[in-house]
PDB file of C-alpha atoms in Angstrom:
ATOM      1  CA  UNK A   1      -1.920-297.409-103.787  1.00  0.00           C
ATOM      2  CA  UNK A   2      -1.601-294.140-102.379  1.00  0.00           C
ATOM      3  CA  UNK A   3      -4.873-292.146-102.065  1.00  0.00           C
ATOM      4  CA  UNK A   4      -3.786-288.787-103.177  1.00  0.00           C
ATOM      5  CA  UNK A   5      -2.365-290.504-106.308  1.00  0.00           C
ATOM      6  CA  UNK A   6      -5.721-291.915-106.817  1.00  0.00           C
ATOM      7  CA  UNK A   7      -7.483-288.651-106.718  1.00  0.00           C
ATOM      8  CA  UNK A   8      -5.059-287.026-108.833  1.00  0.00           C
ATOM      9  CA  UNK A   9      -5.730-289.010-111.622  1.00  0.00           C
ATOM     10  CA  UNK A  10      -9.723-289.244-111.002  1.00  0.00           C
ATOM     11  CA  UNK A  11      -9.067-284.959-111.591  1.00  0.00           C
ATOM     12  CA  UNK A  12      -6.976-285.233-114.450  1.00  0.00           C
ATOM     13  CA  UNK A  13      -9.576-287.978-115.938  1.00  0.00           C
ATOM     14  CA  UNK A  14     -12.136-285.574-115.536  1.00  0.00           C
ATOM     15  CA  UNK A  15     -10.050-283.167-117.355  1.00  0.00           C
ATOM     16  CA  UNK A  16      -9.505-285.422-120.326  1.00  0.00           C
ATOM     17  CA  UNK A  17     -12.725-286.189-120.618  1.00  0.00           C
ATOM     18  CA  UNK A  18     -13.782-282.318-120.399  1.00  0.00           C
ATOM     19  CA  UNK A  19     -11.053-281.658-122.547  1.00  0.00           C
ATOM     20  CA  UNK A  20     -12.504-284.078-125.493  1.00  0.00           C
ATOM     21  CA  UNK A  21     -15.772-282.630-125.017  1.00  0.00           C
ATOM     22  CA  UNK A  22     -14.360-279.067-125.854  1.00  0.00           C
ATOM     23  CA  UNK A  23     -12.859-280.437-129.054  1.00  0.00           C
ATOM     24  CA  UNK A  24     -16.199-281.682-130.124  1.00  0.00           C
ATOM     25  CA  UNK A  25     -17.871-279.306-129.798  1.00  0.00           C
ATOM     26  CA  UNK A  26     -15.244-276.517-131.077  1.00  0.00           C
ATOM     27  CA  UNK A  27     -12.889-278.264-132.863  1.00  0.00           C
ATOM     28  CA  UNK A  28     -10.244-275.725-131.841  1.00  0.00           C
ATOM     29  CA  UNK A  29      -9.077-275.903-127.951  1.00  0.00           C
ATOM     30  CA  UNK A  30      -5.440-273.780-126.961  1.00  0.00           C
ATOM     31  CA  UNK A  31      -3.272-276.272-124.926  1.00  0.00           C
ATOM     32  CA  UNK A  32      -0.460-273.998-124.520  1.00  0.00           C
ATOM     33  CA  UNK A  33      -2.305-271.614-122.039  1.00  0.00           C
ATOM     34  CA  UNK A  34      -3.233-275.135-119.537  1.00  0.00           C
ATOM     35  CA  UNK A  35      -0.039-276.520-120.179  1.00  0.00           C
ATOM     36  CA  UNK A  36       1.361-272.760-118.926  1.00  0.00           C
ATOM     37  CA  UNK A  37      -1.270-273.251-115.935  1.00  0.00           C
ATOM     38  CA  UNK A  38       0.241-276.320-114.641  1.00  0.00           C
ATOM     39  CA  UNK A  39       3.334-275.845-115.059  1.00  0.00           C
ATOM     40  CA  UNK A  40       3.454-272.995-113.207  1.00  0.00           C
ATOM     41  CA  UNK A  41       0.758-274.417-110.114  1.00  0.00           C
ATOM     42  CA  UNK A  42       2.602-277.675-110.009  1.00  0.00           C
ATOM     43  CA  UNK A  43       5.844-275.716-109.531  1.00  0.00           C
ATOM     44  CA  UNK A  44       5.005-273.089-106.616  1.00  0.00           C
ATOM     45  CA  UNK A  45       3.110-276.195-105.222  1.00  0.00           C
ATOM     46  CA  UNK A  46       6.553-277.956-105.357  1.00  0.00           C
ATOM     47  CA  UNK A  47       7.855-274.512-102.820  1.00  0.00           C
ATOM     48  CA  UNK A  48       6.412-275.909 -99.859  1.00  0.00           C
ATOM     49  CA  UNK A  49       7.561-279.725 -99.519  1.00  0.00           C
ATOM     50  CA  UNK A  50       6.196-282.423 -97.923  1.00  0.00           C
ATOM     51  CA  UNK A  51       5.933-285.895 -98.032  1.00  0.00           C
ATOM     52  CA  UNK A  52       8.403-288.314 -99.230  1.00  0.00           C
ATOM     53  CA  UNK A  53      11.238-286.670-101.364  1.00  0.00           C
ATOM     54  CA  UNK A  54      11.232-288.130-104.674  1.00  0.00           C
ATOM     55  CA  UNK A  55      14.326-286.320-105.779  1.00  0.00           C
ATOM     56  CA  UNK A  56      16.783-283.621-104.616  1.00  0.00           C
ATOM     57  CA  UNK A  57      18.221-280.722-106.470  1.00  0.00           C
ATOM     58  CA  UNK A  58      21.057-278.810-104.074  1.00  0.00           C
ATOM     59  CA  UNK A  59      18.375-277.734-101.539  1.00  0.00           C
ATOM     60  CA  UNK A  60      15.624-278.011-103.893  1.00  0.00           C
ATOM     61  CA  UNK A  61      13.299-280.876-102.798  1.00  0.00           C
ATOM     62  CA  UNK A  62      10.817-282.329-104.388  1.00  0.00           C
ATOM     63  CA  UNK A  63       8.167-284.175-102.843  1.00  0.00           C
ATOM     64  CA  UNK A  64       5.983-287.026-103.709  1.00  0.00           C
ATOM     65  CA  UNK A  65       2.882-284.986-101.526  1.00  0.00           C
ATOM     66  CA  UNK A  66       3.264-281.221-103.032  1.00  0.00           C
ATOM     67  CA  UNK A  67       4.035-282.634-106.206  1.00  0.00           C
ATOM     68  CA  UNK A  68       0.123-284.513-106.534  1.00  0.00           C
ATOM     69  CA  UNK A  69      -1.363-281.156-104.628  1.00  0.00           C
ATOM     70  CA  UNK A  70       0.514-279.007-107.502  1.00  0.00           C
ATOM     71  CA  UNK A  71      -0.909-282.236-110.083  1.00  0.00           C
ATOM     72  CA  UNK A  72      -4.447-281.992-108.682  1.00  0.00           C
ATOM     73  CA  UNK A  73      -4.789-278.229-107.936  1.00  0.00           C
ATOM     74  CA  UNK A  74      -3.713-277.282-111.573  1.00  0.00           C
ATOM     75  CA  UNK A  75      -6.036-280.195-112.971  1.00  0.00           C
ATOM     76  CA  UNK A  76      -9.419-278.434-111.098  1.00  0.00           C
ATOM     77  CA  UNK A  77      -8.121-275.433-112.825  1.00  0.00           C
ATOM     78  CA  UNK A  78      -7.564-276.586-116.491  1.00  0.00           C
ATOM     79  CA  UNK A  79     -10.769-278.523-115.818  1.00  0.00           C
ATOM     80  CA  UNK A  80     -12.977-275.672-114.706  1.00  0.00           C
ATOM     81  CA  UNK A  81     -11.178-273.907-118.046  1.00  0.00           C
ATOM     82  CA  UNK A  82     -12.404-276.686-120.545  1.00  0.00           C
ATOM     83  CA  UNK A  83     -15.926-276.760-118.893  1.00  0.00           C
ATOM     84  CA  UNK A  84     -16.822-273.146-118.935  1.00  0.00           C
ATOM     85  CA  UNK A  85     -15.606-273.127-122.388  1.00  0.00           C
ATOM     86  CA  UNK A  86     -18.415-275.613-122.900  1.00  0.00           C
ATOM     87  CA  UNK A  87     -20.859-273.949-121.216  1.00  0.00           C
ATOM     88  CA  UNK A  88     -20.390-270.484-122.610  1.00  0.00           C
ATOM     89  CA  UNK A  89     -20.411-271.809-126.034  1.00  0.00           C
ATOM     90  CA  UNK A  90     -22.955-274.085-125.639  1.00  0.00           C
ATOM     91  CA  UNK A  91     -26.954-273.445-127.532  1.00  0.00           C
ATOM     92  CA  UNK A  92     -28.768-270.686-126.200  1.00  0.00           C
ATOM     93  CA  UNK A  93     -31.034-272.094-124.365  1.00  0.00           C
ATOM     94  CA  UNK A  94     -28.802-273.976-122.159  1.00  0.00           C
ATOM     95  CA  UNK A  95     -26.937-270.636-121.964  1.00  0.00           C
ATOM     96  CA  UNK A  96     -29.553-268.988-120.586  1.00  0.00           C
ATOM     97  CA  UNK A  97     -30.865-271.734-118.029  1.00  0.00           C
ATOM     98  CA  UNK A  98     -27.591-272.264-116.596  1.00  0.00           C
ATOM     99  CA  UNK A  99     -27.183-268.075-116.606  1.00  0.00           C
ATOM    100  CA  UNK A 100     -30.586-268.258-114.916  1.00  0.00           C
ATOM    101  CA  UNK A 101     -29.381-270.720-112.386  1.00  0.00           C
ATOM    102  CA  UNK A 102     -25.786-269.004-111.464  1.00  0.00           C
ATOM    103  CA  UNK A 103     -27.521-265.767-110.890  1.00  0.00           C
ATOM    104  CA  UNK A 104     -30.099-266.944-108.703  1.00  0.00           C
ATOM    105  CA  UNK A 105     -27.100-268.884-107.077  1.00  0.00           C
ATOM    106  CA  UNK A 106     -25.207-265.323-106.477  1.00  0.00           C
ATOM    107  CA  UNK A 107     -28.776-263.693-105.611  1.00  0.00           C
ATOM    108  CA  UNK A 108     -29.145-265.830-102.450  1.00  0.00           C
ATOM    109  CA  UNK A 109     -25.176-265.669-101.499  1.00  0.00           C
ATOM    110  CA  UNK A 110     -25.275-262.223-101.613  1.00  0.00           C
ATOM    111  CA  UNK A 111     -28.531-262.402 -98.715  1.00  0.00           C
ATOM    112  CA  UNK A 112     -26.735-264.691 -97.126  1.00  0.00           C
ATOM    113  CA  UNK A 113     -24.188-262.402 -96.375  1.00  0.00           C
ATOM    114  CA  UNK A 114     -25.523-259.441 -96.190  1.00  0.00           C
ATOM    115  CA  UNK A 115     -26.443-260.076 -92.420  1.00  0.00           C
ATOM    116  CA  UNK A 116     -23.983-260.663 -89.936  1.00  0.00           C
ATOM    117  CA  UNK A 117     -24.191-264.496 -89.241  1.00  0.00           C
ATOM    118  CA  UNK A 118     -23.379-265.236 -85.219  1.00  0.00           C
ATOM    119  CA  UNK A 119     -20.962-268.341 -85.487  1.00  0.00           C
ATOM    120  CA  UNK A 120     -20.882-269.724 -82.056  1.00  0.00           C
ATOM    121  CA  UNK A 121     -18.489-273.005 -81.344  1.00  0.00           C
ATOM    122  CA  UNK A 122     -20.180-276.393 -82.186  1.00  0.00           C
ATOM    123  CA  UNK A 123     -23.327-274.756 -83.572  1.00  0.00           C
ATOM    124  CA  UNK A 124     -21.866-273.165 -87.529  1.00  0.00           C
ATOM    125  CA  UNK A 125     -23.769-275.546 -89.300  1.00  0.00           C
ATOM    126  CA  UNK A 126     -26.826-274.208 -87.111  1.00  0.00           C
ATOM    127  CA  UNK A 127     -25.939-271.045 -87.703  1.00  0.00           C
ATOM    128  CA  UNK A 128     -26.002-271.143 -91.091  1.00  0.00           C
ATOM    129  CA  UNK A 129     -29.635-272.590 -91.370  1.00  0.00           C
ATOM    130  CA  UNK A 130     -31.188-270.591 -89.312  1.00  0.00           C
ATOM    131  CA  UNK A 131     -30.123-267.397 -91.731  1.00  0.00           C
ATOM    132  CA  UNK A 132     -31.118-269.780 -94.674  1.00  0.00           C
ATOM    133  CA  UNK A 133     -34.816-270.201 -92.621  1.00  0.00           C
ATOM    134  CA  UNK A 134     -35.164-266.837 -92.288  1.00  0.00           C
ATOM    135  CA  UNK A 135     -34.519-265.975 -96.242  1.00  0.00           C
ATOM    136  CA  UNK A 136     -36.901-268.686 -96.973  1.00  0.00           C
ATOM    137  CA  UNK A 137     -39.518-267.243 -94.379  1.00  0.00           C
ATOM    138  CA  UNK A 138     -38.624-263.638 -96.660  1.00  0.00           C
ATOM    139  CA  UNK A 139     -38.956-264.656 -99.915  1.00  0.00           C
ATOM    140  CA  UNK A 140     -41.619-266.975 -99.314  1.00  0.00           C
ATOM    141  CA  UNK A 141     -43.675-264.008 -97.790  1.00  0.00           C
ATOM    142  CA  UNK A 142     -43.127-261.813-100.906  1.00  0.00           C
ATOM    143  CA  UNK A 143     -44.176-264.221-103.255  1.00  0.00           C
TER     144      UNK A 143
END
């Protein structure tokens, strides 16, 4: 079985199961604006073929490829949807921890890139920690 078929339905089993957890918890969930999303991903996705063709339409080809990246992109999408729904609505205090946690997330992005990081072939992944060792060294200092 093909990989990509594989992983499209892992993403689209995650979005079931996120989508069930919504209901629970709401008992109200809008399908029409995720069935709008992907439609509309899974057809520009369908623009750019490749792969097997799996049917032709005049010069309109669609492929077996573009047609599971269209599948999978616009099931991350819906997914992401259904879970920040939960999270938003969810009790306050797991509101606020996982508020706590994206802003401290966002805190240390932002002084990640607030200083030019040299990217030199072979060493990015080097690169990268030495800027994270030097906001640790920082913020361990001011502490």
């Amino acid at each position: 079985m093909n990989s990509g078929i594989i992983l499209t339905a892992t993403v689209w089993l995650f979005v079931l199961i996120f989508f069930i957890i919504a209901l629970v918890k709401h008992r109200r969930v809008r399908i029409l604006p995720s069935l709008y999303i992907v439609i509309f991903v899974t057809f520009f996705s369908l623009l750019t073929p490749a792969g097997e063709v799996l049917l032709t339409l005049n010069s309109f080809r669609i492929t077996l490829d573009s047609l599971l990246l269209g599948l999978r992109r616009s099931g991350i999408l819906v997914g992401m949807v259904f879970l920040s729904r939960i999270v938003i609505n969810s009790p306050d205090k797991v509101k606020d921890k996982s508020k706590n946690k994206l802003t401290e997330v966002f805190y240390y992005l932002n002084l990640l890139t607030e200083k030019k990081i040299s990217f030199k072939k072979g060493h990015i992944i080097e690169a990268i920690d030495e800027r994270l060792c030097e906001i640790w060294e920082k913020e361990s200092t001011t502490c």
